Amino acid sequence: MAESVAERQMEDLVAHDQTAAATSSVARRGSRAAIIASALLPVMLLAGILYLLVQRGTGLALAPPAPIERIEFERVELYPGEIRAHVINSGPESVTIAQVQVGWLNRASWEFTATPSATIPRLGRAVVRIPYPWVAGEPYEVVLLTANTLVFTHEIAIAAETPVAGGSTLGSLALLGVYVGVIPVFLGIGWLPFLRALPQRGYYFFLNLTLGLLVFLGVDALHEALENAALVPGPYQGIALILIGLSLSILLLYAISGRVKGREGSGGNGLLLAYTIALSIGLHNLGEGLAIGGAYALGEVATGTLLVLGFTLHNLTEGVAVVAPVVRSRFRWVHLLWLGLLAGLPTIAGTMAGALAYSALWSVLFLAVGAGAIIQVVIEITRHQIRESGTASLANAFNVAGFAAGLAVMYVTGLFVTV
Amino acid sequence: MVVIAAGFILLGARDSDQPAISIEQAARANGHHHPPTLGSGLYQYEHPGRRRFDPQQVFNPELPPPTPAPNGIREFTLVLEEDQLHEVAPGVKMPAWTFNRSVPGPVLRATEGDTIRVTLVNKGKLPHSIHFHGIHPAKMDGVFEIVPPGAQFTYEFVAAPFGIMPYHCHTMPTSQHIHNGLYGMMIIDPKQGRKPMRELAMMMSAFDLDRDGEADFYAWNGRAFQYADHPVALTRGEPIRMYVLNMFEERMVPHLHGNMYQLYPSGTSLQPSEYTDVKTLNIAERAVLEFQYDFPGFYMFQCHVSEHMEQGLMGWFNVVEPKALVAKKDVR
Ligand SMILES: [Cu+2]
């Protein structure tokens, strides 16, 4: 009985398929024009509706009761005797800056020039130069008033001269990058012989310590990206930038590592992982460098040595993270040099770029890309561990202790650098 | 380690050097910095082109001389309109509520004992009124005599006492009606008159454009910096009487540069109470200032609250030699 029911159902299915096939062949025979028309019809209807909307309006009386204008400050620079504001019109209509005031205790109207024009089209930019005798270390407020009486304000927490692209400034910024990024990574790599001398458990302890470090770094980068996202001009959608940077960097790293794996076979996995970590930390350091340089440019870095010291200590662990996957494998020593440079050098580029042309947009993007890279690496290290020792070993006491130690190290050294 | 140490020293040195250099540079760059000077060109209005007040639009502070009222009746019509674009600072136009399309409203002038008739024509969309300071019957106080949109009402009372009286809309929410521009100055002359001399009316007020409780511009006669762009010409030795009224919710301190004035608080006495160069006028307070300039040149007149001055409550007297004297010099 059961068999015959099944058979009948089978026959029905076959019949059904035949009908479907017949129908589709009819469709295939139908004119190609009809298919194209059916594809175009919704588009044409949409165009018609849009035309009507533009011609007749929405039918709702939505005329704004007050002018909708928005000016956002991208960057405010301070030069001797001059405040220079780079602004963008992020509103729906063009805006005219009619007056400028500078606040110290009180606001004062001030002369200004705006280039290319005081009238800024939508998404257009202008540079507003205010010949104001600001004094280092004082707080100021830059106030732009539009012809339609809207008021836009930017606060300068502590006035400090904006670094100019002179040799000495570039040099000291590069040096800052070296201290914050390059040296710590190589110091960390210097632990390789020690890591090699450790027994298996110790190695896993450090591998998980690396995981802890990376998770902390990733969360930290995301946190910073979210903070900076608030400073990104509205139309550029800071949060969307984070999403794009984060997901694309994860996918891109998988694509790259997949291709490299395919070429090398499974043998070079440890080294490949090391390079992936180095790249992701490099990306992270680029974002971090941008943030440091930007803070420096905005005069917000509490003067230096302790901060640099803190960052160095904080980033020491990045070197450990880079070499952790290759502790058990053999490779040419020159790889260590490349790994260190890959992880460390972007910091220099970041600090210089950040200080010379700070923009919240780029820092957000690079911080997000860095965070994505770190997430990818965390996943890869975990898989690497599973491959080498099986899932059972993942949650043992040494690993958990290592992970916790990683978080703790970052937290404690982070106390030095949290301004 | 040595490298690091050396680097820290280097970095540290740079950090401490930099501010010192920039302060020095700033001082050098701004050693010649001028305080707000003659307006146009040097300060404030050079660019963009639209920012200067049209000289035709500058509020003339000069008052018509007092004249006897026909049959002892002074009649005024104040047409009230809402959302009239009013330029509060060069290039910045706000939708103001106006009496006869100006902020402040016109100066209403009468002599003590005249019958004052003010017809308020409400062309706005909201009810409005006029409340006059001074002595009058309860039914003419403008608190209950609210004029609905499209209607009109005539306030009538006998001018008393002599002095400077503010007038303003007193419809709820009163702060909104006043801050949007519905205020003006009423001058009641004493019967025996004052010593004839050139007279100026100067209203001190302010505008809070973003409604954050802090004014964005302060102004003599409704426009920040209008007399900075277009100085008021005076003649050396010429006696001047200035009627000053503070129509904002902060104290104002009228101050003349290079001069002192005889002060008649509220304008209600013919004897000056003080000879001074600054007098604090609290909210709605007013005074008559009498002075003359003995030297030619540009003199600032300002509010001594520096914030008010820096946001527009300043202007210039351009004191020139009397014409006869100039002519004589030319002949020589
Ligand atoms: Cu009113």
JSON list of N, CA, C and O in Angstrom, two decimals, chain A residues 80-81 98-99 101 106-112 114 133 145-147 149 151 161 168 172 179 296 303 308, chain B residues 3 7-8 14-15 18 22 25 30 33 42-44 51 90-94 209-210 216-217 225 307 310-311:
[
{"chain": "A", "resi": 80, "resn": "PRO", "atom": "N", "xyz": [49.23, 80.71, 13.15]},
{"chain": "A", "resi": 80, "resn": "PRO", "atom": "CA", "xyz": [49.43, 81.97, 13.89]},
{"chain": "A", "resi": 80, "resn": "PRO", "atom": "C", "xyz": [48.52, 83.06, 13.33]},
{"chain": "A", "resi": 80, "resn": "PRO", "atom": "O", "xyz": [48.55, 83.37, 12.15]},
{"chain": "A", "resi": 81, "resn": "GLY", "atom": "N", "xyz": [47.67, 83.58, 14.21]},
{"chain": "A", "resi": 81, "resn": "GLY", "atom": "CA", "xyz": [46.80, 84.68, 13.81]},
{"chain": "A", "resi": 81, "resn": "GLY", "atom": "C", "xyz": [45.67, 84.29, 12.89]},
{"chain": "A", "resi": 81, "resn": "GLY", "atom": "O", "xyz": [45.00, 85.15, 12.34]},
{"chain": "A", "resi": 98, "resn": "ALA", "atom": "N", "xyz": [26.99, 84.19, 6.24]},
{"chain": "A", "resi": 98, "resn": "ALA", "atom": "CA", "xyz": [26.91, 85.65, 6.19]},
{"chain": "A", "resi": 98, "resn": "ALA", "atom": "C", "xyz": [27.75, 86.30, 7.27]},
{"chain": "A", "resi": 98, "resn": "ALA", "atom": "O", "xyz": [28.24, 87.40, 7.11]},
{"chain": "A", "resi": 99, "resn": "GLN", "atom": "N", "xyz": [27.89, 85.63, 8.40]},
{"chain": "A", "resi": 99, "resn": "GLN", "atom": "CA", "xyz": [28.65, 86.19, 9.51]},
{"chain": "A", "resi": 99, "resn": "GLN", "atom": "C", "xyz": [29.42, 85.09, 10.21]},
{"chain": "A", "resi": 99, "resn": "GLN", "atom": "O", "xyz": [29.02, 83.93, 10.20]},
{"chain": "A", "resi": 101, "resn": "GLN", "atom": "N", "xyz": [31.44, 84.34, 14.01]},
{"chain": "A", "resi": 101, "resn": "GLN", "atom": "CA", "xyz": [31.80, 84.80, 15.35]},
{"chain": "A", "resi": 101, "resn": "GLN", "atom": "C", "xyz": [32.81, 83.83, 15.94]},
{"chain": "A", "resi": 101, "resn": "GLN", "atom": "O", "xyz": [32.81, 82.65, 15.60]},
{"chain": "A", "resi": 106, "resn": "ASN", "atom": "N", "xyz": [33.06, 85.13, 25.57]},
{"chain": "A", "resi": 106, "resn": "ASN", "atom": "CA", "xyz": [31.83, 85.48, 24.87]},
{"chain": "A", "resi": 106, "resn": "ASN", "atom": "C", "xyz": [32.13, 85.38, 23.40]},
{"chain": "A", "resi": 106, "resn": "ASN", "atom": "O", "xyz": [33.27, 85.35, 22.98]},
{"chain": "A", "resi": 107, "resn": "ARG", "atom": "N", "xyz": [31.09, 85.40, 22.63]},
{"chain": "A", "resi": 107, "resn": "ARG", "atom": "CA", "xyz": [31.30, 85.40, 21.19]},
{"chain": "A", "resi": 107, "resn": "ARG", "atom": "C", "xyz": [31.55, 86.81, 20.69]},
{"chain": "A", "resi": 107, "resn": "ARG", "atom": "O", "xyz": [30.98, 87.77, 21.20]},
{"chain": "A", "resi": 108, "resn": "ALA", "atom": "N", "xyz": [32.37, 86.92, 19.67]},
{"chain": "A", "resi": 108, "resn": "ALA", "atom": "CA", "xyz": [32.61, 88.21, 19.03]},
{"chain": "A", "resi": 108, "resn": "ALA", "atom": "C", "xyz": [32.50, 88.04, 17.53]},
{"chain": "A", "resi": 108, "resn": "ALA", "atom": "O", "xyz": [33.03, 87.08, 16.97]},
{"chain": "A", "resi": 109, "resn": "SER", "atom": "N", "xyz": [31.79, 88.95, 16.88]},
{"chain": "A", "resi": 109, "resn": "SER", "atom": "CA", "xyz": [31.71, 88.92, 15.43]},
{"chain": "A", "resi": 109, "resn": "SER", "atom": "C", "xyz": [33.09, 89.20, 14.87]},
{"chain": "A", "resi": 109, "resn": "SER", "atom": "O", "xyz": [33.83, 90.01, 15.42]},
{"chain": "A", "resi": 110, "resn": "TRP", "atom": "N", "xyz": [33.41, 88.52, 13.80]},
{"chain": "A", "resi": 110, "resn": "TRP", "atom": "CA", "xyz": [34.75, 88.68, 13.26]},
{"chain": "A", "resi": 110, "resn": "TRP", "atom": "C", "xyz": [34.72, 88.70, 11.75]},
{"chain": "A", "resi": 110, "resn": "TRP", "atom": "O", "xyz": [33.81, 88.15, 11.12]},
{"chain": "A", "resi": 111, "resn": "GLU", "atom": "N", "xyz": [35.76, 89.31, 11.18]},
{"chain": "A", "resi": 111, "resn": "GLU", "atom": "CA", "xyz": [35.85, 89.29, 9.73]},
{"chain": "A", "resi": 111, "resn": "GLU", "atom": "C", "xyz": [36.27, 87.90, 9.25]},
{"chain": "A", "resi": 111, "resn": "GLU", "atom": "O", "xyz": [36.83, 87.11, 10.02]},
{"chain": "A", "resi": 112, "resn": "PHE", "atom": "N", "xyz": [36.00, 87.59, 8.02]},
{"chain": "A", "resi": 112, "resn": "PHE", "atom": "CA", "xyz": [36.39, 86.28, 7.49]},
{"chain": "A", "resi": 112, "resn": "PHE", "atom": "C", "xyz": [36.41, 86.33, 5.96]},
{"chain": "A", "resi": 112, "resn": "PHE", "atom": "O", "xyz": [35.86, 87.24, 5.35]},
{"chain": "A", "resi": 114, "resn": "ALA", "atom": "N", "xyz": [35.79, 83.43, 2.72]},
{"chain": "A", "resi": 114, "resn": "ALA", "atom": "CA", "xyz": [35.41, 82.04, 2.44]},
{"chain": "A", "resi": 114, "resn": "ALA", "atom": "C", "xyz": [35.80, 81.74, 1.00]},
{"chain": "A", "resi": 114, "resn": "ALA", "atom": "O", "xyz": [35.44, 82.49, 0.10]},
{"chain": "A", "resi": 133, "resn": "PRO", "atom": "N", "xyz": [43.39, 86.52, 16.49]},
{"chain": "A", "resi": 133, "resn": "PRO", "atom": "CA", "xyz": [44.62, 86.36, 17.28]},
{"chain": "A", "resi": 133, "resn": "PRO", "atom": "C", "xyz": [44.44, 85.37, 18.42]},
{"chain": "A", "resi": 133, "resn": "PRO", "atom": "O", "xyz": [44.46, 85.75, 19.58]},
{"chain": "A", "resi": 145, "resn": "LEU", "atom": "N", "xyz": [27.25, 81.87, 11.01]},
{"chain": "A", "resi": 145, "resn": "LEU", "atom": "CA", "xyz": [25.83, 82.24, 10.94]},
{"chain": "A", "resi": 145, "resn": "LEU", "atom": "C", "xyz": [25.45, 82.39, 9.48]},
{"chain": "A", "resi": 145, "resn": "LEU", "atom": "O", "xyz": [26.13, 83.08, 8.72]},
{"chain": "A", "resi": 146, "resn": "THR", "atom": "N", "xyz": [24.38, 81.73, 9.09]},
{"chain": "A", "resi": 146, "resn": "THR", "atom": "CA", "xyz": [23.98, 81.78, 7.68]},
{"chain": "A", "resi": 146, "resn": "THR", "atom": "C", "xyz": [23.07, 82.97, 7.43]},
{"chain": "A", "resi": 146, "resn": "THR", "atom": "O", "xyz": [22.52, 83.56, 8.36]},
{"chain": "A", "resi": 147, "resn": "ALA", "atom": "N", "xyz": [22.91, 83.29, 6.14]},
{"chain": "A", "resi": 147, "resn": "ALA", "atom": "CA", "xyz": [22.04, 84.40, 5.76]},
{"chain": "A", "resi": 147, "resn": "ALA", "atom": "C", "xyz": [20.62, 84.17, 6.26]},
{"chain": "A", "resi": 147, "resn": "ALA", "atom": "O", "xyz": [19.87, 85.11, 6.46]},
{"chain": "A", "resi": 149, "resn": "THR", "atom": "N", "xyz": [19.85, 82.97, 9.15]},
{"chain": "A", "resi": 149, "resn": "THR", "atom": "CA", "xyz": [19.92, 83.03, 10.61]},
{"chain": "A", "resi": 149, "resn": "THR", "atom": "C", "xyz": [20.14, 81.69, 11.31]},
{"chain": "A", "resi": 149, "resn": "THR", "atom": "O", "xyz": [19.86, 81.57, 12.49]},
{"chain": "A", "resi": 151, "resn": "VAL", "atom": "N", "xyz": [22.62, 78.90, 12.98]},
{"chain": "A", "resi": 151, "resn": "VAL", "atom": "CA", "xyz": [23.88, 79.07, 13.71]},
{"chain": "A", "resi": 151, "resn": "VAL", "atom": "C", "xyz": [24.58, 77.72, 13.82]},
{"chain": "A", "resi": 151, "resn": "VAL", "atom": "O", "xyz": [23.99, 76.75, 14.29]},
{"chain": "A", "resi": 161, "resn": "GLU", "atom": "N", "xyz": [48.70, 75.00, 17.65]},
{"chain": "A", "resi": 161, "resn": "GLU", "atom": "CA", "xyz": [48.98, 75.23, 16.23]},
{"chain": "A", "resi": 161, "resn": "GLU", "atom": "C", "xyz": [48.89, 73.92, 15.46]},
{"chain": "A", "resi": 161, "resn": "GLU", "atom": "O", "xyz": [49.37, 72.87, 15.91]},
{"chain": "A", "resi": 168, "resn": "SER", "atom": "N", "xyz": [60.45, 69.15, 9.80]},
{"chain": "A", "resi": 168, "resn": "SER", "atom": "CA", "xyz": [60.64, 68.77, 11.21]},
{"chain": "A", "resi": 168, "resn": "SER", "atom": "C", "xyz": [59.36, 68.16, 11.79]},
{"chain": "A", "resi": 168, "resn": "SER", "atom": "O", "xyz": [59.41, 67.19, 12.54]},
{"chain": "A", "resi": 172, "resn": "SER", "atom": "N", "xyz": [58.99, 64.44, 13.22]},
{"chain": "A", "resi": 172, "resn": "SER", "atom": "CA", "xyz": [58.61, 64.05, 14.58]},
{"chain": "A", "resi": 172, "resn": "SER", "atom": "C", "xyz": [57.36, 63.17, 14.57]},
{"chain": "A", "resi": 172, "resn": "SER", "atom": "O", "xyz": [57.22, 62.29, 15.42]},
{"chain": "A", "resi": 179, "resn": "TYR", "atom": "N", "xyz": [57.65, 54.92, 17.31]},
{"chain": "A", "resi": 179, "resn": "TYR", "atom": "CA", "xyz": [57.53, 54.53, 18.72]},
{"chain": "A", "resi": 179, "resn": "TYR", "atom": "C", "xyz": [56.24, 53.79, 19.00]},
{"chain": "A", "resi": 179, "resn": "TYR", "atom": "O", "xyz": [56.21, 52.83, 19.75]},
{"chain": "A", "resi": 296, "resn": "TYR", "atom": "N", "xyz": [46.50, 64.88, 17.52]},
{"chain": "A", "resi": 296, "resn": "TYR", "atom": "CA", "xyz": [47.64, 65.79, 17.59]},
{"chain": "A", "resi": 296, "resn": "TYR", "atom": "C", "xyz": [47.31, 67.06, 16.81]},
{"chain": "A", "resi": 296, "resn": "TYR", "atom": "O", "xyz": [47.51, 68.18, 17.28]},
{"chain": "A", "resi": 303, "resn": "THR", "atom": "N", "xyz": [50.20, 66.29, 26.29]},
{"chain": "A", "resi": 303, "resn": "THR", "atom": "CA", "xyz": [51.57, 66.20, 25.78]},
{"chain": "A", "resi": 303, "resn": "THR", "atom": "C", "xyz": [52.22, 64.90, 26.16]},
{"chain": "A", "resi": 303, "resn": "THR", "atom": "O", "xyz": [52.20, 64.48, 27.29]},
{"chain": "A", "resi": 308, "resn": "VAL", "atom": "N", "xyz": [53.11, 58.23, 24.68]},
{"chain": "A", "resi": 308, "resn": "VAL", "atom": "CA", "xyz": [53.91, 57.42, 23.76]},
{"chain": "A", "resi": 308, "resn": "VAL", "atom": "C", "xyz": [54.36, 56.15, 24.48]},
{"chain": "A", "resi": 308, "resn": "VAL", "atom": "O", "xyz": [54.30, 55.05, 23.94]},
{"chain": "B", "resi": 3, "resn": "VAL", "atom": "N", "xyz": [68.19, 54.00, 21.92]},
{"chain": "B", "resi": 3, "resn": "VAL", "atom": "CA", "xyz": [67.50, 54.67, 20.80]},
{"chain": "B", "resi": 3, "resn": "VAL", "atom": "C", "xyz": [66.18, 55.24, 21.30]},
{"chain": "B", "resi": 3, "resn": "VAL", "atom": "O", "xyz": [65.84, 56.39, 21.03]},
{"chain": "B", "resi": 7, "resn": "GLY", "atom": "N", "xyz": [65.03, 59.07, 21.58]},
{"chain": "B", "resi": 7, "resn": "GLY", "atom": "CA", "xyz": [63.83, 59.48, 20.87]},
{"chain": "B", "resi": 7, "resn": "GLY", "atom": "C", "xyz": [62.85, 60.22, 21.76]},
{"chain": "B", "resi": 7, "resn": "GLY", "atom": "O", "xyz": [62.32, 61.25, 21.40]},
{"chain": "B", "resi": 8, "resn": "PHE", "atom": "N", "xyz": [62.68, 59.68, 22.98]},
{"chain": "B", "resi": 8, "resn": "PHE", "atom": "CA", "xyz": [61.75, 60.33, 23.91]},
{"chain": "B", "resi": 8, "resn": "PHE", "atom": "C", "xyz": [62.22, 61.75, 24.20]},
{"chain": "B", "resi": 8, "resn": "PHE", "atom": "O", "xyz": [61.44, 62.69, 24.24]},
{"chain": "B", "resi": 14, "resn": "ARG", "atom": "N", "xyz": [60.64, 68.58, 21.33]},
{"chain": "B", "resi": 14, "resn": "ARG", "atom": "CA", "xyz": [59.79, 69.18, 20.29]},
{"chain": "B", "resi": 14, "resn": "ARG", "atom": "C", "xyz": [58.47, 69.64, 20.87]},
{"chain": "B", "resi": 14, "resn": "ARG", "atom": "O", "xyz": [57.99, 70.72, 20.58]},
{"chain": "B", "resi": 15, "resn": "ASP", "atom": "N", "xyz": [57.90, 68.75, 21.71]},
{"chain": "B", "resi": 15, "resn": "ASP", "atom": "CA", "xyz": [56.59, 69.08, 22.27]},
{"chain": "B", "resi": 15, "resn": "ASP", "atom": "C", "xyz": [56.62, 70.39, 23.03]},
{"chain": "B", "resi": 15, "resn": "ASP", "atom": "O", "xyz": [55.75, 71.21, 22.90]},
{"chain": "B", "resi": 18, "resn": "GLN", "atom": "N", "xyz": [57.21, 73.64, 20.66]},
{"chain": "B", "resi": 18, "resn": "GLN", "atom": "CA", "xyz": [56.25, 74.09, 19.66]},
{"chain": "B", "resi": 18, "resn": "GLN", "atom": "C", "xyz": [55.31, 75.21, 20.10]},
{"chain": "B", "resi": 18, "resn": "GLN", "atom": "O", "xyz": [55.20, 76.20, 19.40]},
{"chain": "B", "resi": 22, "resn": "SER", "atom": "N", "xyz": [54.85, 79.08, 18.53]},
{"chain": "B", "resi": 22, "resn": "SER", "atom": "CA", "xyz": [53.62, 79.56, 17.91]},
{"chain": "B", "resi": 22, "resn": "SER", "atom": "C", "xyz": [53.07, 80.78, 18.64]},
{"chain": "B", "resi": 22, "resn": "SER", "atom": "O", "xyz": [52.52, 81.67, 18.01]},
{"chain": "B", "resi": 25, "resn": "GLN", "atom": "N", "xyz": [55.10, 83.56, 17.30]},
{"chain": "B", "resi": 25, "resn": "GLN", "atom": "CA", "xyz": [54.69, 83.87, 15.93]},
{"chain": "B", "resi": 25, "resn": "GLN", "atom": "C", "xyz": [53.34, 84.57, 15.92]},
{"chain": "B", "resi": 25, "resn": "GLN", "atom": "O", "xyz": [53.14, 85.53, 15.17]},
{"chain": "B", "resi": 30, "resn": "ASN", "atom": "N", "xyz": [50.16, 89.31, 15.03]},
{"chain": "B", "resi": 30, "resn": "ASN", "atom": "CA", "xyz": [49.01, 90.11, 15.45]},
{"chain": "B", "resi": 30, "resn": "ASN", "atom": "C", "xyz": [49.38, 91.32, 16.28]},
{"chain": "B", "resi": 30, "resn": "ASN", "atom": "O", "xyz": [48.54, 91.93, 16.89]},
{"chain": "B", "resi": 33, "resn": "HIS", "atom": "N", "xyz": [47.31, 94.02, 15.54]},
{"chain": "B", "resi": 33, "resn": "HIS", "atom": "CA", "xyz": [45.88, 93.74, 15.50]},
{"chain": "B", "resi": 33, "resn": "HIS", "atom": "C", "xyz": [45.06, 94.94, 15.97]},
{"chain": "B", "resi": 33, "resn": "HIS", "atom": "O", "xyz": [45.32, 95.52, 17.00]},
{"chain": "B", "resi": 42, "resn": "LEU", "atom": "N", "xyz": [38.38, 97.17, 7.11]},
{"chain": "B", "resi": 42, "resn": "LEU", "atom": "CA", "xyz": [39.34, 96.75, 8.11]},
{"chain": "B", "resi": 42, "resn": "LEU", "atom": "C", "xyz": [38.77, 95.65, 9.00]},
{"chain": "B", "resi": 42, "resn": "LEU", "atom": "O", "xyz": [39.49, 94.81, 9.47]},
{"chain": "B", "resi": 43, "resn": "TYR", "atom": "N", "xyz": [37.50, 95.71, 9.21]},
{"chain": "B", "resi": 43, "resn": "TYR", "atom": "CA", "xyz": [36.94, 94.78, 10.18]},
{"chain": "B", "resi": 43, "resn": "TYR", "atom": "C", "xyz": [35.58, 94.35, 9.70]},
{"chain": "B", "resi": 43, "resn": "TYR", "atom": "O", "xyz": [34.76, 95.17, 9.32]},
{"chain": "B", "resi": 44, "resn": "GLN", "atom": "N", "xyz": [35.40, 93.06, 9.58]},
{"chain": "B", "resi": 44, "resn": "GLN", "atom": "CA", "xyz": [34.05, 92.58, 9.59]},
{"chain": "B", "resi": 44, "resn": "GLN", "atom": "C", "xyz": [33.34, 92.46, 8.25]},
{"chain": "B", "resi": 44, "resn": "GLN", "atom": "O", "xyz": [32.68, 91.50, 8.02]},
{"chain": "B", "resi": 51, "resn": "ARG", "atom": "N", "xyz": [27.56, 91.54, 2.34]},
{"chain": "B", "resi": 51, "resn": "ARG", "atom": "CA", "xyz": [27.46, 91.67, 3.79]},
{"chain": "B", "resi": 51, "resn": "ARG", "atom": "C", "xyz": [27.30, 93.11, 4.28]},
{"chain": "B", "resi": 51, "resn": "ARG", "atom": "O", "xyz": [26.92, 93.32, 5.40]},
{"chain": "B", "resi": 90, "resn": "PRO", "atom": "N", "xyz": [24.90, 92.38, 8.83]},
{"chain": "B", "resi": 90, "resn": "PRO", "atom": "CA", "xyz": [25.13, 92.36, 7.39]},
{"chain": "B", "resi": 90, "resn": "PRO", "atom": "C", "xyz": [24.97, 90.95, 6.81]},
{"chain": "B", "resi": 90, "resn": "PRO", "atom": "O", "xyz": [25.65, 90.02, 7.22]},
{"chain": "B", "resi": 91, "resn": "GLY", "atom": "N", "xyz": [24.03, 90.81, 5.91]},
{"chain": "B", "resi": 91, "resn": "GLY", "atom": "CA", "xyz": [23.83, 89.53, 5.23]},
{"chain": "B", "resi": 91, "resn": "GLY", "atom": "C", "xyz": [22.94, 88.55, 5.96]},
{"chain": "B", "resi": 91, "resn": "GLY", "atom": "O", "xyz": [22.60, 87.51, 5.41]},
{"chain": "B", "resi": 92, "resn": "VAL", "atom": "N", "xyz": [22.57, 88.84, 7.21]},
{"chain": "B", "resi": 92, "resn": "VAL", "atom": "CA", "xyz": [21.76, 87.90, 7.98]},
{"chain": "B", "resi": 92, "resn": "VAL", "atom": "C", "xyz": [20.34, 88.46, 8.13]},
{"chain": "B", "resi": 92, "resn": "VAL", "atom": "O", "xyz": [20.13, 89.47, 8.80]},
{"chain": "B", "resi": 93, "resn": "LYS", "atom": "N", "xyz": [19.39, 87.79, 7.50]},
{"chain": "B", "resi": 93, "resn": "LYS", "atom": "CA", "xyz": [18.01, 88.28, 7.55]},
{"chain": "B", "resi": 93, "resn": "LYS", "atom": "C", "xyz": [17.12, 87.33, 8.33]},
{"chain": "B", "resi": 93, "resn": "LYS", "atom": "O", "xyz": [17.05, 86.15, 8.02]},
{"chain": "B", "resi": 94, "resn": "MET", "atom": "N", "xyz": [16.43, 87.88, 9.32]},
{"chain": "B", "resi": 94, "resn": "MET", "atom": "CA", "xyz": [15.52, 87.03, 10.09]},
{"chain": "B", "resi": 94, "resn": "MET", "atom": "C", "xyz": [14.08, 87.46, 9.83]},
{"chain": "B", "resi": 94, "resn": "MET", "atom": "O", "xyz": [13.81, 88.62, 9.51]},
{"chain": "B", "resi": 209, "resn": "LEU", "atom": "N", "xyz": [18.89, 84.32, 17.43]},
{"chain": "B", "resi": 209, "resn": "LEU", "atom": "CA", "xyz": [18.45, 83.69, 16.18]},
{"chain": "B", "resi": 209, "resn": "LEU", "atom": "C", "xyz": [18.12, 82.22, 16.35]},
{"chain": "B", "resi": 209, "resn": "LEU", "atom": "O", "xyz": [17.20, 81.70, 15.72]},
{"chain": "B", "resi": 210, "resn": "ASP", "atom": "N", "xyz": [18.88, 81.51, 17.19]},
{"chain": "B", "resi": 210, "resn": "ASP", "atom": "CA", "xyz": [18.66, 80.07, 17.31]},
{"chain": "B", "resi": 210, "resn": "ASP", "atom": "C", "xyz": [17.88, 79.70, 18.57]},
{"chain": "B", "resi": 210, "resn": "ASP", "atom": "O", "xyz": [17.80, 78.53, 18.92]},
{"chain": "B", "resi": 216, "resn": "ASP", "atom": "N", "xyz": [22.47, 86.39, 19.61]},
{"chain": "B", "resi": 216, "resn": "ASP", "atom": "CA", "xyz": [23.53, 86.21, 18.62]},
{"chain": "B", "resi": 216, "resn": "ASP", "atom": "C", "xyz": [24.04, 87.55, 18.10]},
{"chain": "B", "resi": 216, "resn": "ASP", "atom": "O", "xyz": [25.18, 87.66, 17.68]},
{"chain": "B", "resi": 217, "resn": "PHE", "atom": "N", "xyz": [23.16, 88.56, 18.11]},
{"chain": "B", "resi": 217, "resn": "PHE", "atom": "CA", "xyz": [23.56, 89.90, 17.70]},
{"chain": "B", "resi": 217, "resn": "PHE", "atom": "C", "xyz": [22.93, 90.92, 18.62]},
{"chain": "B", "resi": 217, "resn": "PHE", "atom": "O", "xyz": [21.78, 90.76, 19.05]},
{"chain": "B", "resi": 225, "resn": "PHE", "atom": "N", "xyz": [26.02, 96.52, 14.01]},
{"chain": "B", "resi": 225, "resn": "PHE", "atom": "CA", "xyz": [27.10, 97.18, 13.24]},
{"chain": "B", "resi": 225, "resn": "PHE", "atom": "C", "xyz": [26.64, 98.18, 12.19]},
{"chain": "B", "resi": 225, "resn": "PHE", "atom": "O", "xyz": [27.44, 98.61, 11.38]},
{"chain": "B", "resi": 307, "resn": "GLU", "atom": "N", "xyz": [30.74, 91.84, 25.37]},
{"chain": "B", "resi": 307, "resn": "GLU", "atom": "CA", "xyz": [30.08, 90.87, 24.50]},
{"chain": "B", "resi": 307, "resn": "GLU", "atom": "C", "xyz": [29.09, 91.57, 23.56]},
{"chain": "B", "resi": 307, "resn": "GLU", "atom": "O", "xyz": [29.03, 91.29, 22.38]},
{"chain": "B", "resi": 310, "resn": "GLU", "atom": "N", "xyz": [30.97, 93.45, 20.92]},
{"chain": "B", "resi": 310, "resn": "GLU", "atom": "CA", "xyz": [31.61, 92.59, 19.92]},
{"chain": "B", "resi": 310, "resn": "GLU", "atom": "C", "xyz": [30.60, 91.89, 19.03]},
{"chain": "B", "resi": 310, "resn": "GLU", "atom": "O", "xyz": [30.95, 91.35, 17.99]},
{"chain": "B", "resi": 311, "resn": "GLN", "atom": "N", "xyz": [29.34, 91.88, 19.46]},
{"chain": "B", "resi": 311, "resn": "GLN", "atom": "CA", "xyz": [28.32, 91.27, 18.61]},
{"chain": "B", "resi": 311, "resn": "GLN", "atom": "C", "xyz": [27.40, 92.33, 18.01]},
{"chain": "B", "resi": 311, "resn": "GLN", "atom": "O", "xyz": [26.27, 92.03, 17.67]}
]
